[in-house]
Amino acid sequence: MIHGCYCYAESWQEKSEMFSEVMEKLRSERLDQPWISPGEVASLMFADGRHSERARDWWPDNTLQAAVNLETGYGGLVWFATQECATKDSVSEYIWVSDNPNPPDFDPRVVSDPGVPYFFDPRSALRVDRIRAVLEEFCRLGSGDRPECIEWVHGEMNGQRHD
């Protein structure tokens, strides 16, 4: 789900275009508005079917949420599995938030939950090239499993860390 709409990508070309949409056009926090404008989050999922008015009996068993702040050059990630998938292994039993062993020394203002809003802790902020690498790994594997090219820490769906 990108910009609040369901998007579907099957070929690698379509997936690459989806990465570009997330990395280049996902709305970041705007401070020039008289109202709160925290930005938006994209959710990538694998499912057996497409959502439609007629087909509502499925739901993906995995989600990778991504947000980026193009002005600061950082992004953040949340990965989780649904209860149906959670018995698969010890990884899928938890919600995971991106972890940066060398975080920036400033707050990169990456939205993690635009509804509240919450922002990722700087320790969860990764350079945008790392965010893209995670999106690519997630889609290349095609299983919905948590990507392994970065470090993760236990957290919440809203991007808050447990440590």
mmCIF file of C-alpha atoms in Angstrom:
data_model
loop_
_atom_site.group_PDB
_atom_site.id
_atom_site.type_symbol
_atom_site.label_atom_id
_atom_site.label_comp_id
_atom_site.label_asym_id
_atom_site.label_seq_id
_atom_site.Cartn_x
_atom_site.Cartn_y
_atom_site.Cartn_z
ATOM 1 C CA MET A 1 0.000 0.000 0.000
ATOM 2 C CA ILE A 2 1.547 3.247 -1.165
ATOM 3 C CA HIS A 3 -0.067 6.699 -0.858
ATOM 4 C CA GLY A 4 -3.088 4.973 0.721
ATOM 5 C CA CYS A 5 -3.766 2.820 -2.356
ATOM 6 C CA TYR A 6 -3.209 -0.846 -3.103
ATOM 7 C CA CYS A 7 -0.413 -1.319 -5.642
ATOM 8 C CA TYR A 8 0.543 -4.638 -7.200
ATOM 9 C CA ALA A 9 3.904 -5.675 -8.575
ATOM 10 C CA GLU A 10 4.710 -9.068 -10.051
ATOM 11 C CA SER A 11 7.657 -8.586 -12.397
ATOM 12 C CA TRP A 12 11.014 -7.294 -11.195
ATOM 13 C CA GLN A 13 10.475 -4.175 -13.338
ATOM 14 C CA GLU A 14 7.171 -3.461 -11.569
ATOM 15 C CA LYS A 15 8.825 -4.045 -8.197
ATOM 16 C CA SER A 16 11.692 -1.719 -9.120
ATOM 17 C CA GLU A 17 9.190 0.991 -10.052
ATOM 18 C CA MET A 18 7.489 0.444 -6.701
ATOM 19 C CA PHE A 19 10.836 0.880 -4.866
ATOM 20 C CA SER A 20 11.391 4.134 -6.733
ATOM 21 C CA GLU A 21 7.912 5.369 -5.801
ATOM 22 C CA VAL A 22 8.604 4.684 -2.125
ATOM 23 C CA MET A 23 12.152 6.045 -2.154
ATOM 24 C CA GLU A 24 11.538 9.147 -4.271
ATOM 25 C CA LYS A 25 7.900 10.160 -3.808
ATOM 26 C CA LEU A 26 6.772 9.044 -0.363
ATOM 27 C CA ARG A 27 5.717 12.187 1.475
ATOM 28 C CA SER A 28 8.027 13.266 4.331
ATOM 29 C CA GLU A 29 7.216 15.519 7.256
ATOM 30 C CA ARG A 30 6.265 19.060 6.235
ATOM 31 C CA LEU A 31 6.911 21.873 8.646
ATOM 32 C CA ASP A 32 5.617 24.613 6.342
ATOM 33 C CA GLN A 33 1.956 23.741 6.989
ATOM 34 C CA PRO A 34 -0.284 25.318 9.643
ATOM 35 C CA TRP A 35 -1.369 21.778 10.580
ATOM 36 C CA ILE A 36 0.519 18.607 11.493
ATOM 37 C CA SER A 37 1.829 16.917 8.350
ATOM 38 C CA PRO A 38 4.072 14.047 9.548
ATOM 39 C CA GLY A 39 4.476 12.250 6.219
ATOM 40 C CA GLU A 40 3.378 8.815 5.104
ATOM 41 C CA VAL A 41 4.342 5.173 5.447
ATOM 42 C CA ALA A 42 4.302 2.504 2.720
ATOM 43 C CA SER A 43 3.400 -1.119 3.506
ATOM 44 C CA LEU A 44 4.730 -3.981 1.386
ATOM 45 C CA MET A 45 3.130 -7.407 1.685
ATOM 46 C CA PHE A 46 2.983 -10.743 -0.073
ATOM 47 C CA ALA A 47 -0.419 -12.378 -0.484
ATOM 48 C CA ASP A 48 -2.014 -15.178 -2.484
ATOM 49 C CA GLY A 49 -4.515 -12.849 -4.140
ATOM 50 C CA ARG A 50 -5.361 -9.255 -4.876
ATOM 51 C CA HIS A 51 -7.687 -7.257 -2.687
ATOM 52 C CA SER A 52 -10.943 -6.321 -4.402
ATOM 53 C CA GLU A 53 -14.574 -5.627 -3.600
ATOM 54 C CA ARG A 54 -15.332 -9.301 -4.285
ATOM 55 C CA ALA A 55 -12.252 -10.920 -2.736
ATOM 56 C CA ARG A 56 -11.993 -9.936 0.917
ATOM 57 C CA ASP A 57 -11.368 -13.373 2.402
ATOM 58 C CA TRP A 58 -7.576 -13.154 2.414
ATOM 59 C CA TRP A 59 -4.981 -11.080 4.149
ATOM 60 C CA PRO A 60 -1.198 -11.166 3.875
ATOM 61 C CA ASP A 61 0.646 -12.945 6.670
ATOM 62 C CA ASN A 62 3.554 -10.468 6.535
ATOM 63 C CA THR A 63 4.134 -6.719 6.346
ATOM 64 C CA LEU A 64 7.202 -4.562 5.810
ATOM 65 C CA GLN A 65 6.474 -0.903 6.554
ATOM 66 C CA ALA A 66 8.852 1.725 5.225
ATOM 67 C CA ALA A 67 9.137 5.479 5.568
ATOM 68 C CA VAL A 68 11.757 7.906 4.316
ATOM 69 C CA ASN A 69 12.612 11.537 4.877
ATOM 70 C CA LEU A 70 14.207 12.733 1.661
ATOM 71 C CA GLU A 71 15.426 15.972 3.238
ATOM 72 C CA THR A 72 17.493 14.191 5.895
ATOM 73 C CA GLY A 73 18.362 11.142 3.750
ATOM 74 C CA TYR A 74 17.131 8.628 6.335
ATOM 75 C CA GLY A 75 14.340 6.093 6.607
ATOM 76 C CA GLY A 76 12.951 3.528 9.009
ATOM 77 C CA LEU A 77 11.357 0.080 8.835
ATOM 78 C CA VAL A 78 8.963 -2.149 10.753
ATOM 79 C CA TRP A 79 8.461 -5.851 9.933
ATOM 80 C CA PHE A 80 5.854 -8.163 11.400
ATOM 81 C CA ALA A 81 3.882 -11.306 10.657
ATOM 82 C CA THR A 82 0.252 -12.075 11.444
ATOM 83 C CA GLN A 83 -0.786 -14.665 14.013
ATOM 84 C CA GLU A 84 -1.207 -17.314 11.315
ATOM 85 C CA CYS A 85 2.465 -16.963 10.419
ATOM 86 C CA ALA A 86 3.792 -16.303 13.926
ATOM 87 C CA THR A 87 4.123 -19.986 14.776
ATOM 88 C CA LYS A 88 6.549 -20.503 11.897
ATOM 89 C CA ASP A 89 9.674 -19.523 13.836
ATOM 90 C CA SER A 90 10.927 -17.370 16.692
ATOM 91 C CA VAL A 91 11.511 -14.383 14.392
ATOM 92 C CA SER A 92 7.890 -14.190 13.271
ATOM 93 C CA GLU A 93 6.645 -14.183 16.874
ATOM 94 C CA TYR A 94 7.808 -10.580 17.322
ATOM 95 C CA ILE A 95 7.458 -7.171 15.740
ATOM 96 C CA TRP A 96 10.823 -5.866 14.551
ATOM 97 C CA VAL A 97 12.065 -2.306 14.041
ATOM 98 C CA SER A 98 15.160 -1.354 12.050
ATOM 99 C CA ASP A 99 18.284 -0.894 14.164
ATOM 100 C CA ASN A 100 21.269 1.264 13.283
ATOM 101 C CA PRO A 101 24.447 0.405 15.246
ATOM 102 C CA ASN A 102 25.851 3.799 14.141
ATOM 103 C CA PRO A 103 22.860 6.148 14.365
ATOM 104 C CA PRO A 104 22.949 9.766 13.237
ATOM 105 C CA ASP A 105 23.745 12.338 15.915
ATOM 106 C CA PHE A 106 20.539 14.237 15.102
ATOM 107 C CA ASP A 107 16.850 13.378 14.804
ATOM 108 C CA PRO A 108 16.210 12.617 11.104
ATOM 109 C CA ARG A 109 12.422 12.967 11.616
ATOM 110 C CA VAL A 110 11.276 9.764 9.910
ATOM 111 C CA VAL A 111 7.588 9.138 10.565
ATOM 112 C CA SER A 112 6.759 5.696 11.936
ATOM 113 C CA ASP A 113 3.038 6.203 12.622
ATOM 114 C CA PRO A 114 1.491 9.199 10.860
ATOM 115 C CA GLY A 115 -1.809 8.868 12.728
ATOM 116 C CA VAL A 116 -0.451 9.853 16.156
ATOM 117 C CA PRO A 117 2.186 10.932 14.924
ATOM 118 C CA TYR A 118 5.202 8.945 16.092
ATOM 119 C CA PHE A 119 8.684 9.214 14.616
ATOM 120 C CA PHE A 120 11.426 6.593 14.537
ATOM 121 C CA ASP A 121 14.061 6.850 17.230
ATOM 122 C CA PRO A 122 17.343 7.973 15.583
ATOM 123 C CA ARG A 123 18.740 4.536 16.558
ATOM 124 C CA SER A 124 16.232 3.047 14.098
ATOM 125 C CA ALA A 125 17.020 5.455 11.259
ATOM 126 C CA LEU A 126 19.025 4.093 8.324
ATOM 127 C CA ARG A 127 20.439 5.861 5.279
ATOM 128 C CA VAL A 128 18.008 5.652 2.360
ATOM 129 C CA ASP A 129 20.315 3.351 0.368
ATOM 130 C CA ARG A 130 19.987 0.775 3.198
ATOM 131 C CA ILE A 131 16.189 1.172 3.141
ATOM 132 C CA ARG A 132 16.130 0.459 -0.585
ATOM 133 C CA ALA A 133 18.377 -2.599 -0.080
ATOM 134 C CA VAL A 134 15.889 -3.976 2.467
ATOM 135 C CA LEU A 135 12.936 -3.389 0.109
ATOM 136 C CA GLU A 136 14.813 -5.141 -2.690
ATOM 137 C CA GLU A 137 15.725 -8.127 -0.491
ATOM 138 C CA PHE A 138 12.145 -8.444 0.754
ATOM 139 C CA CYS A 139 10.787 -8.539 -2.795
ATOM 140 C CA ARG A 140 13.595 -10.663 -4.232
ATOM 141 C CA LEU A 141 12.981 -13.411 -1.665
ATOM 142 C CA GLY A 142 9.230 -13.285 -2.283
ATOM 143 C CA SER A 143 8.434 -15.133 0.946
ATOM 144 C CA GLY A 144 7.456 -12.217 3.178
ATOM 145 C CA ASP A 145 10.172 -13.240 5.638
ATOM 146 C CA ARG A 146 12.061 -10.542 7.525
ATOM 147 C CA PRO A 147 15.005 -9.235 5.478
ATOM 148 C CA GLU A 148 18.446 -10.043 6.890
ATOM 149 C CA CYS A 149 20.624 -7.332 5.328
ATOM 150 C CA ILE A 150 20.186 -5.022 8.353
ATOM 151 C CA GLU A 151 19.997 -5.386 12.118
ATOM 152 C CA TRP A 152 16.639 -5.396 13.892
ATOM 153 C CA VAL A 153 15.361 -4.791 17.440
ATOM 154 C CA HIS A 154 12.059 -5.796 19.085
ATOM 155 C CA GLY A 155 9.461 -3.077 18.860
ATOM 156 C CA GLU A 156 5.875 -2.108 18.137
ATOM 157 C CA MET A 157 3.871 -1.715 14.943
ATOM 158 C CA ASN A 158 4.055 2.059 15.457
ATOM 159 C CA GLY A 159 7.860 1.915 15.147
ATOM 160 C CA GLN A 160 8.646 2.389 18.834
ATOM 161 C CA ARG A 161 11.549 0.328 20.204
ATOM 162 C CA HIS A 162 11.405 -1.965 23.240
ATOM 163 C CA ASP A 163 14.971 -1.308 24.404
#
